[in-house]
Tab-separated table of C-alpha atoms and ligand atoms in Angstrom:
chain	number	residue	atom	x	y	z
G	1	UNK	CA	64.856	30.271	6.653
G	2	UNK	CA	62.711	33.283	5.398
G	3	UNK	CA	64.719	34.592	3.245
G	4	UNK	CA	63.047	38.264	3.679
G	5	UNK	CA	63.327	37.808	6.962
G	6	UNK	CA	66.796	37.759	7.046
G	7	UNK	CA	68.757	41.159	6.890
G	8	UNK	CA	72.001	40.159	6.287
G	9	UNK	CA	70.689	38.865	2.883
G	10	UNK	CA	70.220	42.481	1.836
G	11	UNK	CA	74.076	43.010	1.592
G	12	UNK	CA	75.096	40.714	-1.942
G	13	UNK	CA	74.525	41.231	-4.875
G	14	UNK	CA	71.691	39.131	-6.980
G	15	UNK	CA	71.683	38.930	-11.535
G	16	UNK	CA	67.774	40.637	-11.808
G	17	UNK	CA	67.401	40.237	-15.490
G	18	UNK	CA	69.181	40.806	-18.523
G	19	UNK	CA	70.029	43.979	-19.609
G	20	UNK	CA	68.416	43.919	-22.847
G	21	UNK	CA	64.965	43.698	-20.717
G	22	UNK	CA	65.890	47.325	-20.203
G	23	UNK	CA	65.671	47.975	-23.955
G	24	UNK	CA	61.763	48.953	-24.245
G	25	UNK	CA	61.812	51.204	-20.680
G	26	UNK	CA	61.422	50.455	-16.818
G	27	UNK	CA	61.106	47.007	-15.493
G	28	UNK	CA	59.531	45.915	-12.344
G	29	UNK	CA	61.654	43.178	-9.692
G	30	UNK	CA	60.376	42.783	-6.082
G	31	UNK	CA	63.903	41.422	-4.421
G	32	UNK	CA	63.500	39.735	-1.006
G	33	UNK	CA	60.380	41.605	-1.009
G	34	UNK	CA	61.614	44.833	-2.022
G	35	UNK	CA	59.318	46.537	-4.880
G	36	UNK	CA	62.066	48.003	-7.177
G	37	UNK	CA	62.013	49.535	-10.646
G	38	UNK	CA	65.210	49.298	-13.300
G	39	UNK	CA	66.078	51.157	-15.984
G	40	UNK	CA	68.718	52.310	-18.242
G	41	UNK	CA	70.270	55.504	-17.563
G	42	UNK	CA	71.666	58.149	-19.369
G	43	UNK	CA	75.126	56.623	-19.847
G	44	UNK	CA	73.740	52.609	-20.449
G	45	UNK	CA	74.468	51.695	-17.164
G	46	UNK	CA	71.083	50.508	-14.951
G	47	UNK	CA	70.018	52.022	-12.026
G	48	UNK	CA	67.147	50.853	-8.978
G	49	UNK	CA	64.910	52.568	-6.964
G	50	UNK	CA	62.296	51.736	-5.101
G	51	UNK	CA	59.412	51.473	-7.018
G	52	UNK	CA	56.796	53.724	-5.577
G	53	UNK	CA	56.249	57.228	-6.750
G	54	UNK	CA	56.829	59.608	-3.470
G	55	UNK	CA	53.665	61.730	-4.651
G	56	UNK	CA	50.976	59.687	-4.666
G	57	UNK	CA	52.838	56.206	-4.698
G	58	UNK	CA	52.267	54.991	-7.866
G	59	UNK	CA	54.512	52.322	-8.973
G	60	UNK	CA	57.456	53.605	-11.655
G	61	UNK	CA	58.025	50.792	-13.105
G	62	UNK	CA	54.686	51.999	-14.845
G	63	UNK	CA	56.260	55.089	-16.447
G	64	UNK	CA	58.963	55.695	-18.764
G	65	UNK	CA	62.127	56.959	-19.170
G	66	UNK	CA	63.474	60.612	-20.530
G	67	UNK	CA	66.872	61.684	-20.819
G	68	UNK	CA	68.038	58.998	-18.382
G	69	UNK	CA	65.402	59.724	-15.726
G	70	UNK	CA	62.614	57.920	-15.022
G	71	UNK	CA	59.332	59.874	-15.221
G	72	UNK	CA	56.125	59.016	-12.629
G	73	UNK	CA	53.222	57.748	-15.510
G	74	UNK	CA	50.506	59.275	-12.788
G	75	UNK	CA	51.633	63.059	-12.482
G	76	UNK	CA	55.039	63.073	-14.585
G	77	UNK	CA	57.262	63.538	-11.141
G	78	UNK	CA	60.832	62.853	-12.621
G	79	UNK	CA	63.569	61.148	-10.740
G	80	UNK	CA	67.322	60.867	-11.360
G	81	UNK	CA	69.317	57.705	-10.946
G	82	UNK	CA	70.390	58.551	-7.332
G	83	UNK	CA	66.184	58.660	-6.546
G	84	UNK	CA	66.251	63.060	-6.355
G	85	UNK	CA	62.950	64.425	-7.748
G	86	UNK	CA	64.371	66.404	-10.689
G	87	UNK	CA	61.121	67.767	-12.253
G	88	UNK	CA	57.244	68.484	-11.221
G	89	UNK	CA	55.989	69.002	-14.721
G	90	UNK	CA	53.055	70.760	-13.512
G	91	UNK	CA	54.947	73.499	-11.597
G	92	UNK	CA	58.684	74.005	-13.691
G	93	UNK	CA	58.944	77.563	-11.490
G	94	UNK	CA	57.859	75.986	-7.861
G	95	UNK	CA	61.104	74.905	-5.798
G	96	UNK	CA	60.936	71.067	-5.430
G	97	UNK	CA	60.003	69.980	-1.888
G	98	UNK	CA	62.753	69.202	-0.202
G	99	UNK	CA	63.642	65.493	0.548
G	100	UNK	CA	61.373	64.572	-2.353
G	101	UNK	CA	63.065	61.478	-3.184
G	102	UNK	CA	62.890	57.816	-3.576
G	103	UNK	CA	65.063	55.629	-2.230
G	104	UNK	CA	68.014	54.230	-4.697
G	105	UNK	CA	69.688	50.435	-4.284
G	106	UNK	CA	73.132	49.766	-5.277
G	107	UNK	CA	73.129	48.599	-9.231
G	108	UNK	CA	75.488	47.644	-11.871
G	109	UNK	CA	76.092	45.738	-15.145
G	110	UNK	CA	77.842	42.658	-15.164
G	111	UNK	CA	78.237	39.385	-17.694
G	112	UNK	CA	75.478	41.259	-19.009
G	113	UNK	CA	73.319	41.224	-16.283
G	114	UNK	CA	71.665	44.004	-14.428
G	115	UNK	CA	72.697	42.961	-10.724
G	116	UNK	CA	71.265	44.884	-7.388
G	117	UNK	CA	72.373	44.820	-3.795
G	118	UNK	CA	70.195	46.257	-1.398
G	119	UNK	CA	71.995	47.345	1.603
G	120	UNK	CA	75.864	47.948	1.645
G	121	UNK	CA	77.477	44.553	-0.217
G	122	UNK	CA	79.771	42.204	1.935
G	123	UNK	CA	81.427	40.998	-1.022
G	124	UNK	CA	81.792	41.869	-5.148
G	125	UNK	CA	79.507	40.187	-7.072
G	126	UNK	CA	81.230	37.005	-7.886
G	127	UNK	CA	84.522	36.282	-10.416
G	128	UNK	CA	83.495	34.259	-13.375
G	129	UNK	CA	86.588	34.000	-15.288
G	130	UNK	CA	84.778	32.667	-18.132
G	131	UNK	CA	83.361	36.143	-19.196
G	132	UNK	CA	85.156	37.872	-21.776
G	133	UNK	CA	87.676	35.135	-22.760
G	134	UNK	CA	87.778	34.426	-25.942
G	135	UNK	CA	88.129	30.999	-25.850
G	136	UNK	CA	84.181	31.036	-24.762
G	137	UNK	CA	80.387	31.821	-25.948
G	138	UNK	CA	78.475	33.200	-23.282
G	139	UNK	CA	74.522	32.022	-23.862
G	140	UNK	CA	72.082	33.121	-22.263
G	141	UNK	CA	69.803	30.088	-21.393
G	142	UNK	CA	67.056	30.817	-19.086
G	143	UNK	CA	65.088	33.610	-16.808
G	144	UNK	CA	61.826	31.702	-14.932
G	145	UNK	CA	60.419	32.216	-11.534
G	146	UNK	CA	60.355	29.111	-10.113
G	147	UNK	CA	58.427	28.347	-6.799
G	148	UNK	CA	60.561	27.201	-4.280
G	149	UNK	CA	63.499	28.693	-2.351
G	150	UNK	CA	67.130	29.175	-4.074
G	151	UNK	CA	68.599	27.647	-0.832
G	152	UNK	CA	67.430	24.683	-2.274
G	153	UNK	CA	68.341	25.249	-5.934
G	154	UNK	CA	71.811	25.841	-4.922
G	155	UNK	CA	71.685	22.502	-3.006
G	156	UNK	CA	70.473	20.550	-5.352
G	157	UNK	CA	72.590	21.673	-8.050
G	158	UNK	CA	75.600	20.335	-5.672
G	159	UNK	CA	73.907	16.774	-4.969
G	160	UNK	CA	74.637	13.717	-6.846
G	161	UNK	CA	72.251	11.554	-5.261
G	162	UNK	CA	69.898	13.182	-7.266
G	163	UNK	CA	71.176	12.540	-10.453
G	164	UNK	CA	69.796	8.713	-10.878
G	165	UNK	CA	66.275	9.821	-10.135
G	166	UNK	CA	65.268	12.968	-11.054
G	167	UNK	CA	67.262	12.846	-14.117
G	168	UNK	CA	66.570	8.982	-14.907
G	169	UNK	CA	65.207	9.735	-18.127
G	170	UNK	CA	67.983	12.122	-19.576
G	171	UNK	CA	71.630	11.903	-18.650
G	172	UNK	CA	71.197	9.729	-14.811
G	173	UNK	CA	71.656	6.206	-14.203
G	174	UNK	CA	68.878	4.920	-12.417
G	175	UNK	CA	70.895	0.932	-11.460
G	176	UNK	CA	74.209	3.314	-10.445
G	177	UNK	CA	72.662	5.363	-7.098
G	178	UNK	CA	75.564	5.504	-5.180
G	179	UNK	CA	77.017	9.400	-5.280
G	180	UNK	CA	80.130	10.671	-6.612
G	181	UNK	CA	82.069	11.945	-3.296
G	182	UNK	CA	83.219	15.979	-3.807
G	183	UNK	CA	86.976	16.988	-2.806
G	184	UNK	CA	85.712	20.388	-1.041
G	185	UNK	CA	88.163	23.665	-0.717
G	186	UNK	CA	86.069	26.095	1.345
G	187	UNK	CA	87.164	30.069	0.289
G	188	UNK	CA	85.892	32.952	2.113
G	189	UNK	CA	82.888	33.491	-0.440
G	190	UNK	CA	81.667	29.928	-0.343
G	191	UNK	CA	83.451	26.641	-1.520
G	192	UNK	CA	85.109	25.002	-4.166
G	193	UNK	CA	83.761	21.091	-5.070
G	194	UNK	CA	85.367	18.668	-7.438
G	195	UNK	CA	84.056	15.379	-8.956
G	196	UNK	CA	84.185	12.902	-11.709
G	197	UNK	CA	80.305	11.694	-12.523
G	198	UNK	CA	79.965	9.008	-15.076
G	199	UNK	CA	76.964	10.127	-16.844
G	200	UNK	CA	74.600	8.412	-19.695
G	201	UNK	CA	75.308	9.727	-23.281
G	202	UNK	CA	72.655	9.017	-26.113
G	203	UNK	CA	73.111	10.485	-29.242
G	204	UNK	CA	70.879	13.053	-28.489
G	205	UNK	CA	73.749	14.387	-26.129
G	206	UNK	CA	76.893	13.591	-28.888
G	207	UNK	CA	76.967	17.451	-30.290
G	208	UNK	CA	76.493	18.615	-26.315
G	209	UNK	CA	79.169	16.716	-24.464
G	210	UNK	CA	81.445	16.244	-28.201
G	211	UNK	CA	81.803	12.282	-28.106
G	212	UNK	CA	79.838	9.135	-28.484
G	213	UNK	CA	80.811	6.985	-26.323
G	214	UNK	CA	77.544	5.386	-24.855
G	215	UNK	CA	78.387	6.401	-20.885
G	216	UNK	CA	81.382	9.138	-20.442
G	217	UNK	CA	82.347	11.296	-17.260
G	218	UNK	CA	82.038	14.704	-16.179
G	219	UNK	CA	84.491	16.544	-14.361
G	220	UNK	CA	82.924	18.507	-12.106
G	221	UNK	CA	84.977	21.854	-10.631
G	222	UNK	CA	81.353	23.655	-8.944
G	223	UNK	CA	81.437	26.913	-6.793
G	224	UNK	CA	78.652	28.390	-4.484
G	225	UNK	CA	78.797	31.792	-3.843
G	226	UNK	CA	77.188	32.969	-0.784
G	227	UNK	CA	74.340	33.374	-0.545
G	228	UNK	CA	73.085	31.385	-3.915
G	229	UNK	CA	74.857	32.068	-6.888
G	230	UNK	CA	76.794	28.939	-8.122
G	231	UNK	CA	79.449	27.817	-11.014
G	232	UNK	CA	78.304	24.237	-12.545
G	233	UNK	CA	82.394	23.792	-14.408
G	234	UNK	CA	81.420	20.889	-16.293
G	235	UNK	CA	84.047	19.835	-18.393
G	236	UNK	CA	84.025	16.418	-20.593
G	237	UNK	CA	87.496	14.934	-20.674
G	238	UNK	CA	87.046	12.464	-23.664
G	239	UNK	CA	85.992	15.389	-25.978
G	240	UNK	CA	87.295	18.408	-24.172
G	241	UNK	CA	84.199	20.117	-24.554
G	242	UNK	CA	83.309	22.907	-21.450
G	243	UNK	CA	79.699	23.452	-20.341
G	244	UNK	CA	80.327	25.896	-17.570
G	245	UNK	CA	76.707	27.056	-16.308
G	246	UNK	CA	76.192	30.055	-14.050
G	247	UNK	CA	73.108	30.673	-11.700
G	248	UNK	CA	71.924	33.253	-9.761
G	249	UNK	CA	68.698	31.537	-7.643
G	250	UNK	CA	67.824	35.344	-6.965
G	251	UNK	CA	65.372	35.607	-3.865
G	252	UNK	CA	62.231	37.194	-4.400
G	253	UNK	CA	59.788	36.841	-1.711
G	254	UNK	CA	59.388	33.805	0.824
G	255	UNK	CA	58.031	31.236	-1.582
G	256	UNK	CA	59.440	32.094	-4.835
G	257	UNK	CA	62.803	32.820	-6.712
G	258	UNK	CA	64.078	34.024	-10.279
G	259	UNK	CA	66.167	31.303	-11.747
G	260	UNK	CA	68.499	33.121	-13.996
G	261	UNK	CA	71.034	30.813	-16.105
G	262	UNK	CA	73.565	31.534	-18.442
G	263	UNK	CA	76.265	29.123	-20.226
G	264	UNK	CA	79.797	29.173	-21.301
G	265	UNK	CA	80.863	26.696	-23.912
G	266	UNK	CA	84.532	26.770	-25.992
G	267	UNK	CA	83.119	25.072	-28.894
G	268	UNK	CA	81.750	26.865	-32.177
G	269	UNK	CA	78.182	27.926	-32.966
G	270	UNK	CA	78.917	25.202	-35.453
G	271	UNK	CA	79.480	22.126	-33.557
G	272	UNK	CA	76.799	22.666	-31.310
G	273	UNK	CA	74.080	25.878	-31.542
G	274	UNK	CA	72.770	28.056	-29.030
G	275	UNK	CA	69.523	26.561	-29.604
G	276	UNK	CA	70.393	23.361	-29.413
G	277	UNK	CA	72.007	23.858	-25.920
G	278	UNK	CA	69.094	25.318	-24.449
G	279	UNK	CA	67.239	22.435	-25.886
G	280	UNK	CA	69.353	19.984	-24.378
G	281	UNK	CA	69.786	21.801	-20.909
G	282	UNK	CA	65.711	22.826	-20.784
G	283	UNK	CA	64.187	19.069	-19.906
G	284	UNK	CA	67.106	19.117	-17.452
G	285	UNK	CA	66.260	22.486	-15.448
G	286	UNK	CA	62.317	21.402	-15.545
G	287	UNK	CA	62.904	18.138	-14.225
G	288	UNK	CA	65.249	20.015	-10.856
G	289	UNK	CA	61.955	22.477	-10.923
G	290	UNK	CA	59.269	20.296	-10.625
G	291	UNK	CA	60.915	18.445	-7.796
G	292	UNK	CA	61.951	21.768	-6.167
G	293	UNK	CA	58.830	23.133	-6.404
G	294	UNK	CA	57.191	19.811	-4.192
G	295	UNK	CA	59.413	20.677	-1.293
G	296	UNK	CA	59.093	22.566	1.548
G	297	UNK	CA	59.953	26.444	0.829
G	298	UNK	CA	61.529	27.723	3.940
G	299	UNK	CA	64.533	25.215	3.757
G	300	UNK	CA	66.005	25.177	7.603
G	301	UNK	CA	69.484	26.285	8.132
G	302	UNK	CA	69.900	25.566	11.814
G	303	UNK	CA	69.999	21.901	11.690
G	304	UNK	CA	69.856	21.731	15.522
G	305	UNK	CA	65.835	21.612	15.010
G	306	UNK	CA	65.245	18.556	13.625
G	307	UNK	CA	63.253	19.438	10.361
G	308	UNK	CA	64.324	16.951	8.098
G	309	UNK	CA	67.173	13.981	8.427
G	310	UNK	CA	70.561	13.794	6.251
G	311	UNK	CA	72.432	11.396	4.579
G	312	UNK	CA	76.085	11.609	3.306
G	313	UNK	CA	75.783	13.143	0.579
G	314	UNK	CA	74.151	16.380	1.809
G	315	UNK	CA	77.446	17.615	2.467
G	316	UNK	CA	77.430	20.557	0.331
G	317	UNK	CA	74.390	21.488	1.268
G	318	UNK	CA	74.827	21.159	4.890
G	319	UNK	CA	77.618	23.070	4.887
G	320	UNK	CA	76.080	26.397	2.648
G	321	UNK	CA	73.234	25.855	5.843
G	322	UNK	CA	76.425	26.065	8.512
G	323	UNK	CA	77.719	29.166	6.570
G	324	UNK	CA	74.216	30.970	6.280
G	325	UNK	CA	74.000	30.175	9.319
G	326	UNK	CA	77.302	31.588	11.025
G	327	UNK	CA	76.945	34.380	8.388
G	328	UNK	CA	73.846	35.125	9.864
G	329	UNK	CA	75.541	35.003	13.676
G	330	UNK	CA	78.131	37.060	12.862
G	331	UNK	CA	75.250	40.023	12.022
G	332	UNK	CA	73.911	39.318	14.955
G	333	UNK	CA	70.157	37.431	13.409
G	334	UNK	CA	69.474	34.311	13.984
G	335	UNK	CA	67.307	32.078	11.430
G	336	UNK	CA	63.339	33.500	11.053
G	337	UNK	CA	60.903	30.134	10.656
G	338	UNK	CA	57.690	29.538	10.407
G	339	UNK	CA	56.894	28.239	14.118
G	340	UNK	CA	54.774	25.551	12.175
G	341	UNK	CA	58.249	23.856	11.521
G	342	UNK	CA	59.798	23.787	14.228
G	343	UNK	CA	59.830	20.303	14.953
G	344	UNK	CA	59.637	16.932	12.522
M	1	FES	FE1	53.799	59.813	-9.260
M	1	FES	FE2	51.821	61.522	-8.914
M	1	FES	S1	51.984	59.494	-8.189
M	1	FES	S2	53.628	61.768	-10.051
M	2	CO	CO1	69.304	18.280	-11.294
């Protein structure tokens, strides 16, 4: 799948950054391809255009912002949040020509993240219940492009089989392969998926999962959103501890995606710091990279072509290809390849 390619894409909503990148002026994003500037407008609330100036095309993101506008850094051409060309410094008495404009994406705060759609959005951005319940911290752990394509981030974060080797040296167990089998509830904006992972526990984890036991469980209750945001509910019975991680694996061109990860814990600063969970959690998320980033980028969702073979536990993953896929039918595309991969 290329994921610019694909049209339908254009209609959810992605997390872009976090807001407080907004603090010091514009900020540049190219989403599935799209060149787009952000800013803060005159209210707090973020707003996208595209980012190309529709005098002489300079990019916006290279300007700055006045009043709540964002202002051209070549010629000073000034543009409200809906993309209207409020201003031409040069000639305040000259009527503004008309359909000077750029053109303006859907964009909105949320869980403190500035989040875009760029065509008309299927669905809301997704429910995480966590937010804004006291009984939680919300972190925010990390913002990376990583090169590889979220398809694949989203599956991986799903498969257990992967635990025992790419995570041998932290929390997997290398002499226990065999995967934990999911209890799947499918919902109209992706699927529900529910485990219990027995998972290694040096003291280096006790302040993270809350006990000390030398091997305790996970309970797993995971979403995916379509197209790739996902919920990782972790919760540790034995201490009743909650490490509930959100992603957004948000698509920027063909090869390469924003990872943007943020955490919910219900445990005090105390027993276990914000730094010390993004400690803990960063080994984790490099060892997923690396291995992500030595695959094949344009993951196939049309498993009819043989591209690659299965085993059992691609279930999750096989199943967020069926729904891109019938997603994708239902909007009338069909999956864009490179004709290279066609065939094993
Ligand atoms: Fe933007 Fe001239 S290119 S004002
Ligand atoms: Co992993």
């Amino acid at each position: 799948m290329l994921v610019t390619q694909q049209k339908t894409l254009r209609r959810f909503w992605y997390a872009l950054m976090p807001m407080s990148m907004l603090d010091d002026g514009p900020r540049p994003f190219t989403l599935l391809g799209e060149n787009i500037v952000v800013w803060k407008g005159a209210d707090g609330r973020p707003a996208a255009l595209r980012d190309r100036c529709c005098h002489r095309t300079a990019k916006l993101s290279k300007g700055f912002v006045e009043n709540g506008n964002i202002v051209c850094g070549y010629h000073g051409w000034t543009y409200d949040c809906s993309g209207a060309c409020v201003r031409i410094p040069q000639h305040p008495d000259n009527r503004i020509p008309a359909g000077a404009k750029v053109q303006s994406f859907h964009c909105q705060e949320k869980y403190g993240y500035v989040w875009v759609a760029l065509d008309d959005p299927l669905q809301p951005i997704p429910d995480f219940p966590e937010d804004g319940d006291p009984a939680y911290r919300r972190i925010l752990q990390f913002y990376e492009k990583w090169h590889t394509s979220p398809l694949r981030m989203m599956e991986n974060s799903f498969d257990n089989s992967h635990f025992s080797f790419v995570h041998k040296s932290n929390f997997g167990m290398i002499d226990r392969p065999e995967p934990s089998k999911y209890e799947f509830r499918p919902h109209e904006w992706g699927f529900e998926a529910e485990t219990h992972v027995p998972i290694r526990n040096p003291e280096a984890s006790h302040r993270v999962t809350g006990t000390t036991e030398p091997v305790t469980e996970r309970h797993l209750v995971n979403r995916w959103f379509l197209p790739f945001s996902r919920r990782f509910g972790c919760m540790y019975p034995a201490s009743g501890r909650h490490h509930i991680i959100y992603n957004c694996a948000t698509p920027i061109d063909d090869k390469s995606m924003m990872l943007v990860q943020w955490l919910y814990r219900n445990d005090s600063e105390e027993s276990c710091s914000t730094q010390e969970l993004i400690d803990w959690d960063r080994p984790i998320t490099d060892e997923d990279r690396d291995i992500l980033e030595a695959t094949d980028y344009d993951a196939c969702i049309d498993t009819r072509r043989r591209v690659e073979y299965h085993m059992e536990s691609d279930k999750p993953g096989l199943l967020m290809r069926r729904m891109l896929l019938e997603l994708f039918e239902r909007h009338g595309e069909t999956e864009a390849f490179l004709p290279a991969r066609e065939t094993l």
